[in-house]
Coordinates of C-alpha atoms and ligand atoms in Angstrom, one line a residue:
Chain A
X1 CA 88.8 14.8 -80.8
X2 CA 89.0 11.0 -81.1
X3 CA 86.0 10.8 -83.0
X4 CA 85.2 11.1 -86.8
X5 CA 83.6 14.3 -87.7
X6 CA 80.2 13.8 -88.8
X7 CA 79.0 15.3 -92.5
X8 CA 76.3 15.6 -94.1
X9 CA 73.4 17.0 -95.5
X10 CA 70.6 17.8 -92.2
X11 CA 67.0 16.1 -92.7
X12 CA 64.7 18.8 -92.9
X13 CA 63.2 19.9 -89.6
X14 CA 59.5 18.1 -88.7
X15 CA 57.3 21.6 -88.2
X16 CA 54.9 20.3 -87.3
X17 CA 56.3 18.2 -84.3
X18 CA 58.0 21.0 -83.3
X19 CA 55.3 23.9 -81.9
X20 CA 54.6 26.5 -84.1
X21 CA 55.9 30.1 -84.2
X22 CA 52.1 31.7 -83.5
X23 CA 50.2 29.5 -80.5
X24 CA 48.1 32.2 -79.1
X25 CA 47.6 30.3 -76.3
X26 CA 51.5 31.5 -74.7
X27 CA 50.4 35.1 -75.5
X28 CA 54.0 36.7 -75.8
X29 CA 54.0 34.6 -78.8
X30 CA 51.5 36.6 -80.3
X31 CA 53.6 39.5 -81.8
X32 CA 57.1 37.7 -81.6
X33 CA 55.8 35.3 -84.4
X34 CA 56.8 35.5 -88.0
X35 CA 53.8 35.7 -90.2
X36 CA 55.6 34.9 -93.5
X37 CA 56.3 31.4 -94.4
X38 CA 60.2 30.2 -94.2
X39 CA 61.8 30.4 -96.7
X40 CA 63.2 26.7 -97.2
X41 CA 66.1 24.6 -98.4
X42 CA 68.3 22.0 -98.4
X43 CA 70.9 23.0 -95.8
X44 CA 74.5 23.8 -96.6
X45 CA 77.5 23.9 -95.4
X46 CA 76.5 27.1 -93.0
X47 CA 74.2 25.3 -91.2
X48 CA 76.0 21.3 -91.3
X49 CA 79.4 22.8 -90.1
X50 CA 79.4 23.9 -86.4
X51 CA 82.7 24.8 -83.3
X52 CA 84.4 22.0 -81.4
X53 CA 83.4 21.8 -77.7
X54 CA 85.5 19.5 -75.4
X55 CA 85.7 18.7 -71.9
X56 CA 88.7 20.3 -71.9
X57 CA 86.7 23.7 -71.2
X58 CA 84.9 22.5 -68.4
X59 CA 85.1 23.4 -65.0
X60 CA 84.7 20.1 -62.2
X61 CA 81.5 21.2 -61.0
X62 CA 80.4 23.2 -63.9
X63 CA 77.6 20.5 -64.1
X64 CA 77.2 20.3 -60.5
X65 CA 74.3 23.1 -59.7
X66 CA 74.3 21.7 -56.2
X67 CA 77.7 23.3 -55.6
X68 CA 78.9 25.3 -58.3
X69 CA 77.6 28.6 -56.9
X70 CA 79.6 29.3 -53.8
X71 CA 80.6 25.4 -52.9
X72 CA 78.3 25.2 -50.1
X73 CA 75.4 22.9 -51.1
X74 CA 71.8 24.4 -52.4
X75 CA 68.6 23.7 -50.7
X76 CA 66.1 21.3 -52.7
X77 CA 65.2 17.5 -53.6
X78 CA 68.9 16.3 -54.7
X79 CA 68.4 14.8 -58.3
X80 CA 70.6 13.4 -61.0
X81 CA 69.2 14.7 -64.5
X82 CA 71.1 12.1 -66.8
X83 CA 70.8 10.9 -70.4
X84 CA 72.2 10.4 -74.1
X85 CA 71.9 12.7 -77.3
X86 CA 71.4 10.7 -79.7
X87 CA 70.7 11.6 -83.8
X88 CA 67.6 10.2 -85.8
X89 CA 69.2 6.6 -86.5
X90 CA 69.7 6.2 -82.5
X91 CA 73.4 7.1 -83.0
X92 CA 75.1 8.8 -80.2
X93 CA 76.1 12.1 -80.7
X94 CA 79.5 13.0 -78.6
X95 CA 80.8 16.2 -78.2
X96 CA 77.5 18.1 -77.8
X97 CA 77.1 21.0 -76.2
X98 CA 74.7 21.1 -73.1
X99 CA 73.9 23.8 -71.1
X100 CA 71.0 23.9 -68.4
X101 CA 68.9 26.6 -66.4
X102 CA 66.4 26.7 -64.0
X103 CA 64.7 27.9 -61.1
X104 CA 65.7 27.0 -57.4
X105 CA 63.8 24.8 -54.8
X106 CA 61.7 27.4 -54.4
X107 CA 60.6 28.5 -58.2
X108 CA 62.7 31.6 -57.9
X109 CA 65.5 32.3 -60.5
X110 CA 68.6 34.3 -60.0
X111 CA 67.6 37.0 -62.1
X112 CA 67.1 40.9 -61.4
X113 CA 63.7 40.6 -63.8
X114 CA 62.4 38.0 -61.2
X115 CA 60.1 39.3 -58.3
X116 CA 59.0 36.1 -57.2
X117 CA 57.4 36.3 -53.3
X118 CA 59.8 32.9 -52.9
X119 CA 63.3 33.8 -51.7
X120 CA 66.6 33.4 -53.7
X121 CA 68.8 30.4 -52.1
X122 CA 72.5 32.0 -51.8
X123 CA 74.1 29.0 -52.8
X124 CA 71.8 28.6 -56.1
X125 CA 73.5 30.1 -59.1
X126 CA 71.3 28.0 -61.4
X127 CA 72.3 27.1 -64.5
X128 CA 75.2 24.6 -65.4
X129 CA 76.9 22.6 -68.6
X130 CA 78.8 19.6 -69.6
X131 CA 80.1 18.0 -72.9
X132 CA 79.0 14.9 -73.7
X133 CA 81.1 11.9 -74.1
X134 CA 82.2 9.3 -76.5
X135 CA 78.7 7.2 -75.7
X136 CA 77.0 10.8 -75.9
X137 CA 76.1 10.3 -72.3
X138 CA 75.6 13.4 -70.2
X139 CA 74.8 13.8 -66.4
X140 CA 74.0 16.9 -64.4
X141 CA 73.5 17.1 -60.3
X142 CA 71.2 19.2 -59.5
X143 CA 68.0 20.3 -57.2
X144 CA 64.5 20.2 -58.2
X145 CA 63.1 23.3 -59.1
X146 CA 60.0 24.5 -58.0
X147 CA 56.9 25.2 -60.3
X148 CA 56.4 29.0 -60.4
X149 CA 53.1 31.3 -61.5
X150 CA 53.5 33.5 -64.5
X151 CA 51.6 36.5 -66.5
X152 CA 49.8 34.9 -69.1
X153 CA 46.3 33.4 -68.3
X154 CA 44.9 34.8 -65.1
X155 CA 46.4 31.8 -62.9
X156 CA 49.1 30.0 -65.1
X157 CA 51.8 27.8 -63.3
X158 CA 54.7 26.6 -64.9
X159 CA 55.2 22.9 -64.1
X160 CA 59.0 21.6 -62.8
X161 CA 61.2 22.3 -65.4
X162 CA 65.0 22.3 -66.7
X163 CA 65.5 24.0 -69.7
X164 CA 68.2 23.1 -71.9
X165 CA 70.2 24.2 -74.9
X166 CA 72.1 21.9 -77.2
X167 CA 74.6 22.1 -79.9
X168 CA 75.7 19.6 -81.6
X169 CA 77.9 19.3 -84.5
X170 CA 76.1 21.6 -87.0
X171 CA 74.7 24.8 -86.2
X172 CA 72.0 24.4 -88.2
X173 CA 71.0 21.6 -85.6
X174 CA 70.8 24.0 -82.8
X175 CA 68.1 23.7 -80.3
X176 CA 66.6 24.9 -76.5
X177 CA 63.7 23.2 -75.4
X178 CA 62.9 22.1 -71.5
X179 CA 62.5 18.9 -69.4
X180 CA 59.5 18.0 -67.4
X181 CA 59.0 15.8 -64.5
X182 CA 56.8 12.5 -65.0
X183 CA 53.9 12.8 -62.4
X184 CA 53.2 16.2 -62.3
X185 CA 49.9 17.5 -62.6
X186 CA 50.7 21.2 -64.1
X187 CA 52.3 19.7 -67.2
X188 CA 48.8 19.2 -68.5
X189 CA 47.4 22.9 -67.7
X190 CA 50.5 24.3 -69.2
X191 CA 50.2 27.1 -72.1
X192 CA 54.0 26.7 -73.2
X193 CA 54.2 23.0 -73.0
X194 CA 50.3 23.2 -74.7
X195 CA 52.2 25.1 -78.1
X196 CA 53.3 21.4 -78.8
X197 CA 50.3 20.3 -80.8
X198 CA 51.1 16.1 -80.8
X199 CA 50.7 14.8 -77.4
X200 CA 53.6 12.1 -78.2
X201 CA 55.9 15.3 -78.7
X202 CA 55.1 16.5 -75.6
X203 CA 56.0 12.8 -73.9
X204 CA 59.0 13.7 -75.6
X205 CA 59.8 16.4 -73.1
X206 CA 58.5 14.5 -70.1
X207 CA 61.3 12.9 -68.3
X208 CA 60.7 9.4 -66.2
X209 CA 61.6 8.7 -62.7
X210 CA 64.8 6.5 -63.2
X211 CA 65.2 4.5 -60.6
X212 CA 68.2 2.6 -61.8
X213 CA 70.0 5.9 -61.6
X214 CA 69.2 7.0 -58.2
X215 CA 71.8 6.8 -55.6
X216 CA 70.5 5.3 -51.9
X217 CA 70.5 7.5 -49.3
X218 CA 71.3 10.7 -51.5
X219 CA 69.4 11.5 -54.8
X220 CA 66.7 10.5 -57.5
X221 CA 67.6 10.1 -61.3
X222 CA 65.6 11.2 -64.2
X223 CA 66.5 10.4 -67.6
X224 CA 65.9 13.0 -70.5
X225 CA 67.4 11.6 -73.9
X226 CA 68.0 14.3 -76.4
X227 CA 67.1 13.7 -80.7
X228 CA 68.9 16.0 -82.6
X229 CA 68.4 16.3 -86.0
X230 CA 69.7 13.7 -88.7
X231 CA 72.1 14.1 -91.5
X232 CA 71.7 11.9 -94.4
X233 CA 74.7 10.4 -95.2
X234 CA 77.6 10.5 -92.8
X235 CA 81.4 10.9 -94.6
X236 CA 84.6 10.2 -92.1
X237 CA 87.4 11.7 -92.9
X238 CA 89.6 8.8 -94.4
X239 CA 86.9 8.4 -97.2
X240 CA 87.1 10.6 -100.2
X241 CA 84.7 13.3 -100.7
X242 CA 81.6 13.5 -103.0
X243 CA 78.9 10.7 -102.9
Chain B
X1 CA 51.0 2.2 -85.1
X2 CA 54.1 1.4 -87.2
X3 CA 57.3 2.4 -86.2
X4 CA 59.0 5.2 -87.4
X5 CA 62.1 4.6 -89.4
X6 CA 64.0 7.8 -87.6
X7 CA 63.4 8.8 -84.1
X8 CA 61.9 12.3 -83.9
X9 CA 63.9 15.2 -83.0
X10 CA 63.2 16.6 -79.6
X11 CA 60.7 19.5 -79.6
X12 CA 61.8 23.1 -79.5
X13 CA 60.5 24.9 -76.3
X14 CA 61.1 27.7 -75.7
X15 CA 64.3 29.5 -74.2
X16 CA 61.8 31.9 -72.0
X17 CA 62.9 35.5 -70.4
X18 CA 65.6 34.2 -68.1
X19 CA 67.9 32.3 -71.2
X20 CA 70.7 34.2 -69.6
X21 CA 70.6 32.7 -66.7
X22 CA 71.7 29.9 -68.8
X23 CA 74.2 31.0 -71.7
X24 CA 75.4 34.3 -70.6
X25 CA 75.4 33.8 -66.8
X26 CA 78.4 36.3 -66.2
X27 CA 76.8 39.1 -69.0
X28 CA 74.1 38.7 -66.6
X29 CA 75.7 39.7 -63.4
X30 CA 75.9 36.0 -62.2
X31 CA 79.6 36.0 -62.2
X32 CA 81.0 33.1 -60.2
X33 CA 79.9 29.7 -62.0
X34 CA 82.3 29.7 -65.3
X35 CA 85.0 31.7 -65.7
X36 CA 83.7 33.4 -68.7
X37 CA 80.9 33.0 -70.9
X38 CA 81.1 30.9 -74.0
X39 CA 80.8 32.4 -77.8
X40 CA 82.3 36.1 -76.6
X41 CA 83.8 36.7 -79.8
X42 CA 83.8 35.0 -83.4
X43 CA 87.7 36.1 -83.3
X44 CA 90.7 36.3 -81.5
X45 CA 93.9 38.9 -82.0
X46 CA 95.6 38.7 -85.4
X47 CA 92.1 37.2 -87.5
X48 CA 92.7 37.9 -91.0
X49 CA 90.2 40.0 -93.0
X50 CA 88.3 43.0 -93.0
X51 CA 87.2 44.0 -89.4
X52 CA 83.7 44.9 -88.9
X53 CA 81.1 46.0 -86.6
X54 CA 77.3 45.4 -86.9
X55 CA 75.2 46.5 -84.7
X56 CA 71.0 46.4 -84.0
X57 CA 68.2 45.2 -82.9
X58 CA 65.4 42.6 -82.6
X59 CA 62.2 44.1 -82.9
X60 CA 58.5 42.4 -82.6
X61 CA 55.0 42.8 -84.5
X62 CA 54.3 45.9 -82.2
X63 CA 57.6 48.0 -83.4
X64 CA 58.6 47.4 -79.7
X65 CA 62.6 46.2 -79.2
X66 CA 63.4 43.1 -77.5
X67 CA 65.2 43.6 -74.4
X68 CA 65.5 40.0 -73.6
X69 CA 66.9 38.3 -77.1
X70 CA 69.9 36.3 -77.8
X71 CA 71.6 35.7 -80.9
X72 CA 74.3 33.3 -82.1
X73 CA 75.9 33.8 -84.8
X74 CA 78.1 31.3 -87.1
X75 CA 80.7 32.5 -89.9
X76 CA 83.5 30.8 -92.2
X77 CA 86.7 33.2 -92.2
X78 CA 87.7 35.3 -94.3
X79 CA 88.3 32.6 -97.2
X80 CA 85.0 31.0 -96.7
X81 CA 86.5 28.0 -94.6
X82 CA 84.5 27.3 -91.1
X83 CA 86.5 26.8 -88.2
X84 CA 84.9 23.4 -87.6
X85 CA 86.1 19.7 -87.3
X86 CA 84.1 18.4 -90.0
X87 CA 85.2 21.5 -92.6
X88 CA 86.6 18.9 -95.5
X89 CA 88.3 21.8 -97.2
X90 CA 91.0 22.7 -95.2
X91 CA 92.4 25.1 -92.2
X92 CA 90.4 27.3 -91.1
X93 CA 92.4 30.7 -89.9
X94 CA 93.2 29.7 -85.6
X95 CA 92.3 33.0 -85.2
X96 CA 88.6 32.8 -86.0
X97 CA 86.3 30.7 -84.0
X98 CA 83.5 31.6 -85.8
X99 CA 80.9 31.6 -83.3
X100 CA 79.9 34.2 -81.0
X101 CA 76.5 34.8 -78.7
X102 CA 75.3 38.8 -78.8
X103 CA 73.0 39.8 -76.5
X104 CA 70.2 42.6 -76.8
X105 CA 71.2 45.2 -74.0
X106 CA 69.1 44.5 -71.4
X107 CA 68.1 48.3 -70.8
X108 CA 68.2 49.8 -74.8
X109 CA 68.1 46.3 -77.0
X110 CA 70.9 46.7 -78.9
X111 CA 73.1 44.0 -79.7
X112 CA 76.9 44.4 -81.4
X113 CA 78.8 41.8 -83.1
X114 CA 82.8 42.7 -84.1
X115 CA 83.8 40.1 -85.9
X116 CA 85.7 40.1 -89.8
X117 CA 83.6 39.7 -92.8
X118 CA 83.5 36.3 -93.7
X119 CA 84.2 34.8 -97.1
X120 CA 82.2 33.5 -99.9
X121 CA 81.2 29.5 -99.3
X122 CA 80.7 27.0 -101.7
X123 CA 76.9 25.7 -102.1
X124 CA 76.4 22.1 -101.8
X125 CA 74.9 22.0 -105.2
X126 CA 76.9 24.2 -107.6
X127 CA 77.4 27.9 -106.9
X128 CA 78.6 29.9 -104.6
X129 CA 76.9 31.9 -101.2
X130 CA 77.7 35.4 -101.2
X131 CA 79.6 36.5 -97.6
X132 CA 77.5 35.9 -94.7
X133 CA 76.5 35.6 -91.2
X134 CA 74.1 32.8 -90.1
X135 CA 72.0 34.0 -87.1
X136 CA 70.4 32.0 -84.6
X137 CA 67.6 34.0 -82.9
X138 CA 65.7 32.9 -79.4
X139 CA 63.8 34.9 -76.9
X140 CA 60.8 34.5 -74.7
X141 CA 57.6 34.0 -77.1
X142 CA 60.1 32.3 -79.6
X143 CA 58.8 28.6 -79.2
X144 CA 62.0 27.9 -81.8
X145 CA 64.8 29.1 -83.0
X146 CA 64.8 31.3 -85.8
X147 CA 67.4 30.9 -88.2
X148 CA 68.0 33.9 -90.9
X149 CA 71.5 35.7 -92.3
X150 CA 73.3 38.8 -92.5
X151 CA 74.6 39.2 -96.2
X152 CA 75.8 42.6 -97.1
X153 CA 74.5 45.2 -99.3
X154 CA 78.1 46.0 -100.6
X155 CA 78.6 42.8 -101.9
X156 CA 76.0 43.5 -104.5
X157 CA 77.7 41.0 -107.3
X158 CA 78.1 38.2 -105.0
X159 CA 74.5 38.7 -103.9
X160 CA 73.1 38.3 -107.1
X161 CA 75.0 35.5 -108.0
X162 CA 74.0 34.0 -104.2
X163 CA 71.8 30.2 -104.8
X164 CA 70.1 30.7 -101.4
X165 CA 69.3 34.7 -101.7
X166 CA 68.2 32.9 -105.7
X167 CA 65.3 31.3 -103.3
X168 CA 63.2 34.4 -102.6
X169 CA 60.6 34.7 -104.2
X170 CA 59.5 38.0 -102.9
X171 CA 62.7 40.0 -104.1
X172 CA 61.2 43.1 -102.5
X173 CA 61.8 41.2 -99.6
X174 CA 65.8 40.7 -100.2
X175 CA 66.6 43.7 -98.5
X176 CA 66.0 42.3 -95.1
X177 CA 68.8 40.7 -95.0
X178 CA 70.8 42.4 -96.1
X179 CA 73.3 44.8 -93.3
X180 CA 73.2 48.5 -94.2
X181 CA 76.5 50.6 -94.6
X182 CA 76.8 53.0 -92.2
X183 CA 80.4 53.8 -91.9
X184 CA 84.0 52.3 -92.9
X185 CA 83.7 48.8 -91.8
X186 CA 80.3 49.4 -89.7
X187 CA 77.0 48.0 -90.6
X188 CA 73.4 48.2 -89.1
X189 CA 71.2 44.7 -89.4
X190 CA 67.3 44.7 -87.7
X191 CA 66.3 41.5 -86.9
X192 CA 61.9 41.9 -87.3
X193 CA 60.6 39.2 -85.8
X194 CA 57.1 40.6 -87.7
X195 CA 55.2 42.7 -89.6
X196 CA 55.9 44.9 -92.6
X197 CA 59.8 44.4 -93.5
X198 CA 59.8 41.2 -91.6
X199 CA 62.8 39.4 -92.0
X200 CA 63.0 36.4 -94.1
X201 CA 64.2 33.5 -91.8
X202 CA 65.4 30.3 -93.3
X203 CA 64.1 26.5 -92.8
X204 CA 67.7 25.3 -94.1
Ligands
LIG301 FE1 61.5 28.7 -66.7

């Protein structure tokens, strides 16, 4: 890889931006939480040291979930889901790891645990991944997945969403979390999007209609910039080691 | 409102009942997409060190297992170097890519991991970590991550002398982390999410 690897201590994780382990609200969460408090620390190397992902692993359309099923294209709303990871300081983060999933056109996933009444799409596999570059862009091409109903409150919808893993370049950064769509109403009403207690988190997740993105005549663009955490001082390699 | 001096991270959400779909698309049946899935083992032919199985399970506040967890785990090799780019302190053995995703089976829940025991890793500040595994646990009702280790209970003097096991307060509590013995080179490691013998997990 061209670029320096990164070092560094990690800045301690904001808990409570993130949602917390118990929100009785999303009810599975319930008995999957931990009750005991972590156990906290500075990290170390275990969790600041992470594996090398390149583009060299990547299939051409492994972040096209139009085609990359069977090669004929998927039924839905044709959308370019596009962004930059980014640390705490606003520095791009290349190299990162991102993989996507999500339900087709329809709100139906590929999976045999999924009865949903609407029908699978042959040609949606559903999930795809990319490496971002130098500028820690990323781009996927994709369909828009339809909002689905789900056990947990008598009448709970899940609104549009992508959800996406990242890795960057510690594994102590690693993170899943999902994309919303701006403008849609179920966001609000939402018990797992709800967990997140700070409404500004939550805007976090919410990803605008980006117009500058869209392509005439074929697809919209919504932009979803990634945070991952911080490190506190960064060391390249040609400087000598220690503070 | 002032402005932050850091931009926050992106909330966790989280990775729901269908995070194969995702990461593991061709453990799920969905062959097709990639030609294999990612992290299928922390090692390749010819990894030096001991070679070892651990196997178990993820279980919630109810006793019930989870069918529908996924765990990545992250190792140095067997000298306690990480096969990363930004490891200062040398070479990391070619053979050991250190990272590997484990699934719960989806009909019994139990997960396997054949890797090599890791070495002992320097800490940061003084002292050195006793061999271990870090895990990376996610599964529907998770809303993030949990992050907790494998150390092993054969490795009783590097334990003690361990600055992050040092933490615990509760020392009655050490013991779930640490992989049981069960055989010549075989351990047994029970991820509980909650209740009596939860296991510690780590804010590191
Ligand atoms: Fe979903």
């Amino acid at each position: 890889m061209a670029d320096a690897p990164v070092r560094g201590p990690l800045v301690a994780r904001d808990r409570l931006w993130h949602p917390p382990a118990y929100a009785p609200g999303y009810k599975t969460s319930v008995t999957r939480a931990p009750s005991r408090a972590l156990v906290a620390a500075p990290s170390t190397l275990s969790e600041e040291t992470g594996p090398a992902f390149g583009q060299d692993m990547l299939g051409e359309l492994d972040n096209n979930l139009i085609l990359n099923f069977t090669g004929q294209p998927a039924i839905g709303e044709r959308i370019i889901m596009h962004g930059r990871v980014q640390d705490d300081q606003g520095r791009p983060v290349p190299g990162a790891l991102l993989e996507i999933w999500q339900a087709n056109a329809g709100g139906r996933y590929r999976h045999k645990k999924d009865g949903y009444a609407a029908p699978l799409d042959p040609n949606f596999g559903g999930c795809g991944r990319t490496v971002t570059n130098a500028e820690g862009r990323y781009e996927f091409l994709t369909i828009r997945p339809g909002a689905y109903p789900w056990p947990n409150g008598p009448n709970d919808w899940r609104p549009m969403h992508i959800h996406i893993s990242v890795f960057g370049s510690g594994f102590g950064q690693r993170l899943i979390t999902q994309m919303y769509f701006e403008g849609d109403p179920l966001i609000a009403r939402c018990p797992i999007v709800n967990t997140i207690k700070d409404g500004s988190a939550i805007e976090q997740l919410v990803a605008p209609l980006d117009m500058s993105a869209a392509i005439p005549m074929d697809c919209l663009a919504y932009r979803f910039d990634i945070t991952l955490r911080g490190r506190r001082q960064t060391f390249f390699e040609n400087r000598p080691e220690g503070l | 409102m002032t402005k932050l001096p850091y931009l926050p991270e992106t909330p966790s959400q989280t990775a729901g009942p269908y995070v194969h779909i995702g990461l593991t698309p061709n453990a799920l049946g969905n062959a097709g997409i990639y030609p294999q899935d990612l992290g299928i083992s922390p090692i390749r032919d010819g990894a030096k060190g001991e070679r070892i199985t651990i196997r178990g399970t993820v279980t919630d506040g109810a006793g019930m297992i989870l069918r529908d967890a996924l765990i990545e785990t992250w190792q140095a090799d067997a000298e306690g170097l990480y096969p990363a780019p930004n490891e200062a302190r040398g070479q990391a053995d070619p053979n050991v890519t250190g990272w590997a995703r484990v699934i719960a089976d989806f009909d019994s829940g139990q997960w396997t991991l054949n890797t090599i025991k890791p070495g002992s890793v320097p800490h940061t500040s003084g002292g050195t970590m006793a061999p271990h595994i870090s895990l990376w646990v996610v599964a529907r009702g998770v809303n993030i991550g949990l992050q907790t280790r494998i150390y092993f209970e054969d490795e009783l003097a590097a334990n003690k002398k361990c600055p992050i096991l040092a933490r615990i307060e509760h020392k009655d509590r050490m013991r779930t982390l640490l992989a049981k013995k069960t055989g010549n080179g075989e351990y047994w490691f029970e991820v509980k999410l909650q209740g009596e013998d939860e296991t510690i997990f780590f804010d590191l």
